[in-house]
Rosetta silent file (secondary structure, phi, psi, omega in degrees, C-alpha in Angstrom):
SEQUENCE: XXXXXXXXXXXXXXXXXXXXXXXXXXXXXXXXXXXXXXXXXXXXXXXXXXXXXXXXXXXXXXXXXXXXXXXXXXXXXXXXXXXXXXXXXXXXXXXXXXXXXXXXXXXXXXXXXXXXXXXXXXXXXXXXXXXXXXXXXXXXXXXXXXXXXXXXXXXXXXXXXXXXXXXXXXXXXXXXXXXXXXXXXXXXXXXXXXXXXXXXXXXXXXXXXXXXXXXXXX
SCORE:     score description
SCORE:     0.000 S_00000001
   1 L     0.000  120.927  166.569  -46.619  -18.096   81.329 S_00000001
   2 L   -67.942  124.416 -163.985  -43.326  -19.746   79.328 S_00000001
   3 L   -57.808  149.005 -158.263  -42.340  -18.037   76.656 S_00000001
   4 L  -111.929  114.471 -179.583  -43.225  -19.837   73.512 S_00000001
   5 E  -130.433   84.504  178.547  -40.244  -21.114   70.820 S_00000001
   6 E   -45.723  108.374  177.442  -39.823  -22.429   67.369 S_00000001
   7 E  -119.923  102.499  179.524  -37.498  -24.592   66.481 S_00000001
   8 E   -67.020   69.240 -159.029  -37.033  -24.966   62.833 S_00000001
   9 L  -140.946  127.644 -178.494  -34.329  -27.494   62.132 S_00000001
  10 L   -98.509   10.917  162.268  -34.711  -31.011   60.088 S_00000001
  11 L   -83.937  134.663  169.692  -31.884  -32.815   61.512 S_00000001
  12 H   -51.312  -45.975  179.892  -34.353  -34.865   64.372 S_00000001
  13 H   -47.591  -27.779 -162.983  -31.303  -35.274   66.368 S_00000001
  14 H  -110.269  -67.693  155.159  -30.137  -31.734   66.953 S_00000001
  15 H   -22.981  -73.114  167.354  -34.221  -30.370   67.073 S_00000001
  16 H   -38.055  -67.190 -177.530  -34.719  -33.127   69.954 S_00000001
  17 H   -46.618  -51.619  169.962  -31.457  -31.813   72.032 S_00000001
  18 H   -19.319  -55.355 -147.186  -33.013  -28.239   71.428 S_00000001
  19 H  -101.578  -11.648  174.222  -36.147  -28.837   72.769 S_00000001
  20 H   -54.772  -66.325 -126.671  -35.145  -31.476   75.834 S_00000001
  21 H   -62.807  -52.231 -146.059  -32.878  -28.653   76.528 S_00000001
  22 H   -82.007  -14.974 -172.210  -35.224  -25.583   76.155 S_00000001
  23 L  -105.295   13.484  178.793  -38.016  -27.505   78.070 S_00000001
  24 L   -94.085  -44.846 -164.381  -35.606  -28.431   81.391 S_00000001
  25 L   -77.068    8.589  165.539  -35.380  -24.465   81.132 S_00000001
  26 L   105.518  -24.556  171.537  -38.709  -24.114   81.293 S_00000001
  27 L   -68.709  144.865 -165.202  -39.561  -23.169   77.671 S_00000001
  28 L   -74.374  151.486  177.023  -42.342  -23.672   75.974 S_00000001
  29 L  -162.491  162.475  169.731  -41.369  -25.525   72.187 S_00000001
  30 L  -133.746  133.046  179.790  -42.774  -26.653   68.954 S_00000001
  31 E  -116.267  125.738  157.460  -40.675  -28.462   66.381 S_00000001
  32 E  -121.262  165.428 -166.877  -40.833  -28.164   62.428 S_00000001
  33 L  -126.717   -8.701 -172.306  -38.536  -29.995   60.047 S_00000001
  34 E  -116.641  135.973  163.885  -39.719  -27.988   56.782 S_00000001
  35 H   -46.084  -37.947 -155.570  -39.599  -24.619   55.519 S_00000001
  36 H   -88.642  -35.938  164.877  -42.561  -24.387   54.088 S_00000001
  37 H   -54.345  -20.466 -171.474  -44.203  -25.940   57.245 S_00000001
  38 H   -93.615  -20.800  178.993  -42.439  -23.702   59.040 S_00000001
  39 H   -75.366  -37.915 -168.644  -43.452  -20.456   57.434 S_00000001
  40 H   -92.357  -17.785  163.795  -47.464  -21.649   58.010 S_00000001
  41 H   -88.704  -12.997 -177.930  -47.112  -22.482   61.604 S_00000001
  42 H   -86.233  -52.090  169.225  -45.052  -18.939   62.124 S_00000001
  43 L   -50.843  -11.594 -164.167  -47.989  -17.231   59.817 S_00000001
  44 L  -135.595  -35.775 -152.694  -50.898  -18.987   62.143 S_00000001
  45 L  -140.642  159.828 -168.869  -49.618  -19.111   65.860 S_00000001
  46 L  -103.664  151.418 -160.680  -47.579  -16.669   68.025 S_00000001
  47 L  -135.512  162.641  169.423  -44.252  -17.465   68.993 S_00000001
  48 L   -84.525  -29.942 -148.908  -41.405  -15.240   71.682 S_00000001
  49 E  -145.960  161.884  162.628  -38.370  -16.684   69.638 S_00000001
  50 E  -164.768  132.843  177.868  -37.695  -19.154   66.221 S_00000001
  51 E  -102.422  117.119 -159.524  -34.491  -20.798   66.357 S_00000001
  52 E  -122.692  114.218  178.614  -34.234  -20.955   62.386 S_00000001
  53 E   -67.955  146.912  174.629  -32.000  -23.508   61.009 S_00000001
  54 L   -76.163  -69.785  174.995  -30.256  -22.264   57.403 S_00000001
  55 L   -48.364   79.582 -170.040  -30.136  -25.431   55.503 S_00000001
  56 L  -151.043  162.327 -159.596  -33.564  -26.737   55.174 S_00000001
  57 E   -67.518  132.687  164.500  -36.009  -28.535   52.761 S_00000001
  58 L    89.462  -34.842  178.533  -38.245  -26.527   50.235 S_00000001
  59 L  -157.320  123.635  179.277  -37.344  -23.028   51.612 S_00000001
  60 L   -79.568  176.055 -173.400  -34.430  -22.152   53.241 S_00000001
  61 H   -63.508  -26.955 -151.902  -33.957  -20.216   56.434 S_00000001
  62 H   -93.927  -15.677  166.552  -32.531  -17.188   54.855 S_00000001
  63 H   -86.809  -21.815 -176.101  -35.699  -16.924   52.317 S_00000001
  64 H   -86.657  -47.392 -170.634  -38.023  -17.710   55.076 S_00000001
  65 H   -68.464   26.902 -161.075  -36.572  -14.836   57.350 S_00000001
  66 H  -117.602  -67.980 -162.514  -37.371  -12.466   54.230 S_00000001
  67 H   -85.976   20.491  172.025  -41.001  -13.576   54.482 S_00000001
  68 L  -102.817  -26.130 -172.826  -41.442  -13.102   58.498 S_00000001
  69 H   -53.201  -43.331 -177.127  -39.609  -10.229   59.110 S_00000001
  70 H   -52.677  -17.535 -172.659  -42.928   -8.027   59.205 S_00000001
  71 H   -63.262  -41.385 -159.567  -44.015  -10.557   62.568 S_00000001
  72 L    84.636   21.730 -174.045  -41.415   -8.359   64.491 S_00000001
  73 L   -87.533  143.432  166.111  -40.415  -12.189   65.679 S_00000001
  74 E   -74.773  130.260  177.608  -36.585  -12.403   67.182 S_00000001
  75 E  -123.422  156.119  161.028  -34.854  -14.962   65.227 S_00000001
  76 E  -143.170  105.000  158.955  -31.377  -17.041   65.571 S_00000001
  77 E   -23.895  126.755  173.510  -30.042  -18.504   62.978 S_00000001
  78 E  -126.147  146.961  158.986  -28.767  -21.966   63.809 S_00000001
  79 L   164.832  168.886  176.044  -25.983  -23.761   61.139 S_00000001
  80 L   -58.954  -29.397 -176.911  -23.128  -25.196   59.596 S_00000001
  81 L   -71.960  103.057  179.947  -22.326  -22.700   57.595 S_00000001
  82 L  -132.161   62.405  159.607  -19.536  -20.335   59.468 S_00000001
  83 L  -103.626  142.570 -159.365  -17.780  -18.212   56.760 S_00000001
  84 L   -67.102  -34.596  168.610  -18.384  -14.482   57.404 S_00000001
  85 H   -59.581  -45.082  157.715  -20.362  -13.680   54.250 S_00000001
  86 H   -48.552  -32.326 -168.323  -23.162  -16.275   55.734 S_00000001
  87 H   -72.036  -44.101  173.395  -22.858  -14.543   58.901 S_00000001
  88 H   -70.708  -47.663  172.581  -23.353  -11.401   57.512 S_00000001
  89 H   -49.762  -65.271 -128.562  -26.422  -12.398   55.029 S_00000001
  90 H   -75.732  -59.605  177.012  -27.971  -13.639   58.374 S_00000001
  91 H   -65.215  -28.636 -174.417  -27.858  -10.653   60.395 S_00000001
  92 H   -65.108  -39.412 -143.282  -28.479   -8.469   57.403 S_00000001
  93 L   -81.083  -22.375  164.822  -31.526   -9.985   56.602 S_00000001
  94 L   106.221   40.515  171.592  -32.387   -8.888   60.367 S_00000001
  95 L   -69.788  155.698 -171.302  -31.939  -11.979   62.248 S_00000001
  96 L   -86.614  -14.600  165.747  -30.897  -11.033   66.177 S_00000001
  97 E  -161.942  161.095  178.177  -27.668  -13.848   66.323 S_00000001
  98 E  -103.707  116.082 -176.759  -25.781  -16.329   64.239 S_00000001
  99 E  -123.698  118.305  160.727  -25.300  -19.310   66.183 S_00000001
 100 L   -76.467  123.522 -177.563  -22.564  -22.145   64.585 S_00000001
 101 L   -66.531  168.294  -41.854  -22.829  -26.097   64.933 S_00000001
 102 L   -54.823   90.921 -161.975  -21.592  -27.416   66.699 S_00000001
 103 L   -91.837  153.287 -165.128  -22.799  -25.605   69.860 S_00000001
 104 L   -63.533  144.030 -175.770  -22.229  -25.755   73.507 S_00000001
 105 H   -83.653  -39.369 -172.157  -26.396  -25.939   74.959 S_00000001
 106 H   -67.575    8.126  164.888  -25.241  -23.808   77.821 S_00000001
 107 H   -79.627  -50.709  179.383  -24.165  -21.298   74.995 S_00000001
 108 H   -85.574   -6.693  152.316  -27.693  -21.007   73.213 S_00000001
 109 H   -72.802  -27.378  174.298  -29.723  -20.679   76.413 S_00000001
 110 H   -91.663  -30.597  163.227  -27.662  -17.736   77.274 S_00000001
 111 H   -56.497  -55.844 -166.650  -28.226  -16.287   73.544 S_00000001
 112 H   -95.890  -10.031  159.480  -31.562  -16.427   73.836 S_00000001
 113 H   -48.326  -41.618  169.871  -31.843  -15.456   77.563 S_00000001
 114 H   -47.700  -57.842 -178.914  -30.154  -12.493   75.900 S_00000001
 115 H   -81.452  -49.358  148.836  -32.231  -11.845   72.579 S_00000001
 116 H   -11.999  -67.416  175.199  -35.235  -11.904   75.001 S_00000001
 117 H   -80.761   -1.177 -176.184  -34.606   -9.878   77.294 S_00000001
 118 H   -78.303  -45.148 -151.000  -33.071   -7.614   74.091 S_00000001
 119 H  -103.614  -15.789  174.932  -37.120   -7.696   73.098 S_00000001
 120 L    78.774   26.178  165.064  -38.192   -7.546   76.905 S_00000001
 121 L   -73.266  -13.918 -170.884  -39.637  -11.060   76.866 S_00000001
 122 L   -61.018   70.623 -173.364  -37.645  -11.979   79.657 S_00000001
 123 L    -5.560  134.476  161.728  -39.056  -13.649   82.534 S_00000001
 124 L   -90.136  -15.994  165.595  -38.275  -11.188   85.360 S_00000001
 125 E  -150.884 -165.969 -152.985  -37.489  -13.776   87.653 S_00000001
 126 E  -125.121  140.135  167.279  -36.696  -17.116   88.505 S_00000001
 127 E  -141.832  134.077 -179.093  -38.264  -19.832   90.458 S_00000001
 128 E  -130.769  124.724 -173.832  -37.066  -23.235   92.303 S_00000001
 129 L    64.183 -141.952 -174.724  -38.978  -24.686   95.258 S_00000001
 130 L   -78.312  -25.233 -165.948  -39.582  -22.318   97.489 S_00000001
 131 E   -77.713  128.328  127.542  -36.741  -20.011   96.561 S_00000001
 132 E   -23.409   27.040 -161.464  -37.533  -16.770   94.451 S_00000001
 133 E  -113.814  149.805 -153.815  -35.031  -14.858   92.374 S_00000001
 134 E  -108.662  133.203 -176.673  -36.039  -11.318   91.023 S_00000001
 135 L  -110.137  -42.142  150.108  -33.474  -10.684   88.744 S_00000001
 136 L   -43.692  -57.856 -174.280  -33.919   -6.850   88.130 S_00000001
 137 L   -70.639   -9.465 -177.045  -33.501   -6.590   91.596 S_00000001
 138 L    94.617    4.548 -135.687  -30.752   -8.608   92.526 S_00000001
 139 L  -132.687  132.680  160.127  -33.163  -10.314   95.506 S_00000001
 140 E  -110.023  133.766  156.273  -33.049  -13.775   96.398 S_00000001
 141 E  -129.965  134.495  151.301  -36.294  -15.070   98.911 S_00000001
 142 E  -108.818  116.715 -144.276  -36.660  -18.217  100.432 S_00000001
 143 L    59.831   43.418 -164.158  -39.996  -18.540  101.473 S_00000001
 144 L   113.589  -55.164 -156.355  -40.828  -15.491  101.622 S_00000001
 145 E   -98.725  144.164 -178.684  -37.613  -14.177  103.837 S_00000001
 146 E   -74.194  153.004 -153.896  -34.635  -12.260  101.965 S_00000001
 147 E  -128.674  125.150  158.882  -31.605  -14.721  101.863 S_00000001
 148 L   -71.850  121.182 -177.870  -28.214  -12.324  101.405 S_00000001
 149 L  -129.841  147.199  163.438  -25.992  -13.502   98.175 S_00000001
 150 L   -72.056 -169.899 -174.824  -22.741  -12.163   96.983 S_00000001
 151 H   -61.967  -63.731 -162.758  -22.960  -10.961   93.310 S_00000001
 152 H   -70.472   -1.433  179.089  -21.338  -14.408   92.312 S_00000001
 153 H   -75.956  -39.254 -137.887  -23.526  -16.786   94.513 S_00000001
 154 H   -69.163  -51.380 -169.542  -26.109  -14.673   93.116 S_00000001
 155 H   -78.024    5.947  165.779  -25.371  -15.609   89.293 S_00000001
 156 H   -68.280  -66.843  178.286  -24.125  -18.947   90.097 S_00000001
 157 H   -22.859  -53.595  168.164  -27.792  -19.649   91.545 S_00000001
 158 H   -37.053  -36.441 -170.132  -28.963  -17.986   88.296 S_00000001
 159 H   -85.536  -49.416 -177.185  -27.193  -20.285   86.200 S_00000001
 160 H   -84.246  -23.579 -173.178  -28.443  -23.511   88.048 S_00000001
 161 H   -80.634  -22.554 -169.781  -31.730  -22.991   88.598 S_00000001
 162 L   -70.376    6.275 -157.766  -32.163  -21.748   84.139 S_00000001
 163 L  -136.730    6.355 -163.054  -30.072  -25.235   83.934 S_00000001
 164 L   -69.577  149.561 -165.692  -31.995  -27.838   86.088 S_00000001
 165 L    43.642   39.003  169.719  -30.932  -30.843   85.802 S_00000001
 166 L  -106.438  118.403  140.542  -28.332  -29.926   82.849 S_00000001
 167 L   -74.503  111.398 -158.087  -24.616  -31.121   84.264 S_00000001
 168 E  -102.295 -167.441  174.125  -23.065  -28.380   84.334 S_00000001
 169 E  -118.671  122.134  177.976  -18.548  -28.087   84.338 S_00000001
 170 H   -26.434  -76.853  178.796  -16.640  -26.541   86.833 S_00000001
 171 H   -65.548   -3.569  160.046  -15.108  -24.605   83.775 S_00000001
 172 H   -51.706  -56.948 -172.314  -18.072  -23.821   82.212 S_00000001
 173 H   -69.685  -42.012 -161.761  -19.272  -22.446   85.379 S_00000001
 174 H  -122.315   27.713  141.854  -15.781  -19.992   85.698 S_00000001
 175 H  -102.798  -20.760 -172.139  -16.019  -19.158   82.421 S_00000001
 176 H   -88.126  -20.618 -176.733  -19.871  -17.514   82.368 S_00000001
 177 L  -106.613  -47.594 -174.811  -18.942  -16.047   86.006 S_00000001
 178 L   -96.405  -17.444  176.797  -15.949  -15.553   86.466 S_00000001
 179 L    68.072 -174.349 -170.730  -15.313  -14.383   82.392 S_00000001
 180 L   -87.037  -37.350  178.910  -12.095  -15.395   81.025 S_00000001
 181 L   -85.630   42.256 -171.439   -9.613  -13.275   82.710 S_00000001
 182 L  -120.436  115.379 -152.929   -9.992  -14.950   85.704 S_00000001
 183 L   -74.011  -40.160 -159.134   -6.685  -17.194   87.213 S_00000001
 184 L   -70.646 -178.115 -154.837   -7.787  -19.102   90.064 S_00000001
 185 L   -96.861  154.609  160.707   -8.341  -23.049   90.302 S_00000001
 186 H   -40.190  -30.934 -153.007  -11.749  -24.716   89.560 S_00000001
 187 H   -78.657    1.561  179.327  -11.465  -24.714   93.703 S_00000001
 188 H  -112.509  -18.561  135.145  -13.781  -21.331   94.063 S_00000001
 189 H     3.184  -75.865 -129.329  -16.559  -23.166   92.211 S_00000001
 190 H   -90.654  -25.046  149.774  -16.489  -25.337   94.448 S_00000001
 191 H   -43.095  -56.448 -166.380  -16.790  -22.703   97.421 S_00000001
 192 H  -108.124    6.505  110.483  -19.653  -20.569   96.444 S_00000001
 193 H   -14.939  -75.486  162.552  -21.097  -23.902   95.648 S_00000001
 194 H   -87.553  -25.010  153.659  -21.419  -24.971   99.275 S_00000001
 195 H   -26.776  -81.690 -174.983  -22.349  -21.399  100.066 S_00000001
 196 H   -62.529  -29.335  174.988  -25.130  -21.527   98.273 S_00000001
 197 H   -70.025  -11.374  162.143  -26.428  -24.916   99.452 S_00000001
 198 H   -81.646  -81.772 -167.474  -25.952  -23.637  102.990 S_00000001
 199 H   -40.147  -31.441  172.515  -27.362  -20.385  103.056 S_00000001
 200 L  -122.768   24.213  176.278  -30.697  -22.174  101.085 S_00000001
 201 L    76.140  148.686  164.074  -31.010  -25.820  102.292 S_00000001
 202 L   179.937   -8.110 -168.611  -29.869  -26.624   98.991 S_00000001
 203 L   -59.384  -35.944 -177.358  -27.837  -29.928  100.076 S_00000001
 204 L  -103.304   18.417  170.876  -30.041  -32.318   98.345 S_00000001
 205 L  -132.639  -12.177  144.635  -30.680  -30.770   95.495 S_00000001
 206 E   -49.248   84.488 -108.134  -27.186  -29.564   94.532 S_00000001
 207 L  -156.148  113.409 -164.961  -25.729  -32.833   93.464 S_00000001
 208 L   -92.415  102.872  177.007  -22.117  -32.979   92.812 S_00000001
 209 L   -80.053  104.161  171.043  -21.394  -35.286   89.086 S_00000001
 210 L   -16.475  138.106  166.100  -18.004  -37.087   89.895 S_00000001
 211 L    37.982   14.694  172.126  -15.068  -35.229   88.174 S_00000001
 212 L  -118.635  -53.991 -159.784  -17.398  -32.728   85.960 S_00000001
 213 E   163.682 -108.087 -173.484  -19.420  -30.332   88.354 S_00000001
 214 E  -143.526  166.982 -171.059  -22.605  -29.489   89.627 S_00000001
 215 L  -166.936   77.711  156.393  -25.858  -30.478   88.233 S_00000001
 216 E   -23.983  104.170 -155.557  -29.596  -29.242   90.162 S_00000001
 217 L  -129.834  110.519  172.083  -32.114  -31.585   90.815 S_00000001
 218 L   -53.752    0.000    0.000  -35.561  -31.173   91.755 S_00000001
């Protein structure tokens, strides 16, 4: 079953990217645009997550997380506002992250892959086609049979299938894997890249986007 997610935010524009985003990844989503609406669908129906916008009409987020906090629901703040005293009201108030627009999407899918699995909501594994991955264990099967991955095939694979059909950037990709302190050229991407599309039939669904990266396709 896909974990179930509120996303409270009244620009349409921003709400829409959310939820294309959150529903390529498999998530489940509801959109509100109001405060007040948003307090009576969080009061009536059960949710894993609420992505809670600050700024918002008739009751703001930081009054609305005052009168949910008893749900035990994980919340993340989404907004403009990024001076440290907001940041701090947010989390005080006991939201689980502060996330500032404008944000990267492959940034807030790993925040809440994160705050999930913080609450133990976390899908334990992953699935594309035929292919399998158990993510406590480290184990990729295809069809059935165990397919051997290094560590970084393993969490590139991780990365593409929570991303299908999301283009994703070489550096994007060597920044979430590889971390920051890492030297080499865009050119070992590009390596454990055809690795994995060898080792799992993967040629036709790994799809290389001219001069950005990699992109999965069902």
């Amino acid at each position: 079953m896909n974990q179930k997610i509120l996303i409270v935010e009244d620009d349409l524009a921003i709400s829409n990217l959310i939820r294309l985003t959150l529903n390529i990844a498999n998530y489940e989503t509801i959109e509100v645009y109001d405060g007040l609406e948003a307090i009576n669908i969080i009061e009536n129906k059960q949710f894993d997550l609420i992505l809670l916008d600050v700024m918002l009409p008739n009751v703001d987020g930081f009054a609305i997380m005052d009168k949910i906090r008893y749900l035990g629901i994980p919340v993340i703040f989404l907004t403009a506002k990024n001076s440290v005293s907001d940041k701090v009201t947010g989390l005080k108030s006991g939201a689980e992250d502060y996330i500032v627009k404008p944000f990267e999407v492959l940034e807030l899918l790993a925040r809440i892959e994160t705050v999930l699995r913080r609450y133990g909501k976390a899908n334990d594994f992953l699935e594309f086609k035929d292919i399998k991955i158990y993510l406590k264990e480290r184990i990729v099967k295809k069809s059935g049979q165990i397919v051997d991955l290094t560590l970084k095939e393993f969490e590139l694979l991780c990365i593409l299938v929570q991303n299908k059909n999301i283009a994703l950037t070489r550096h994007i990709l060597l920044e979430r894997i590889w971390k920051f302190d890492y030297f080499g050229g865009t050119r070992t991407v590009d390596m454990h890249i055809g690795s994995i599309r060898k080792k799992l039939d993967l040629n036709d669904n790994i799809k290389t986007v001219y001069k950005i990266g990699y992109r999965l396709e069902e």
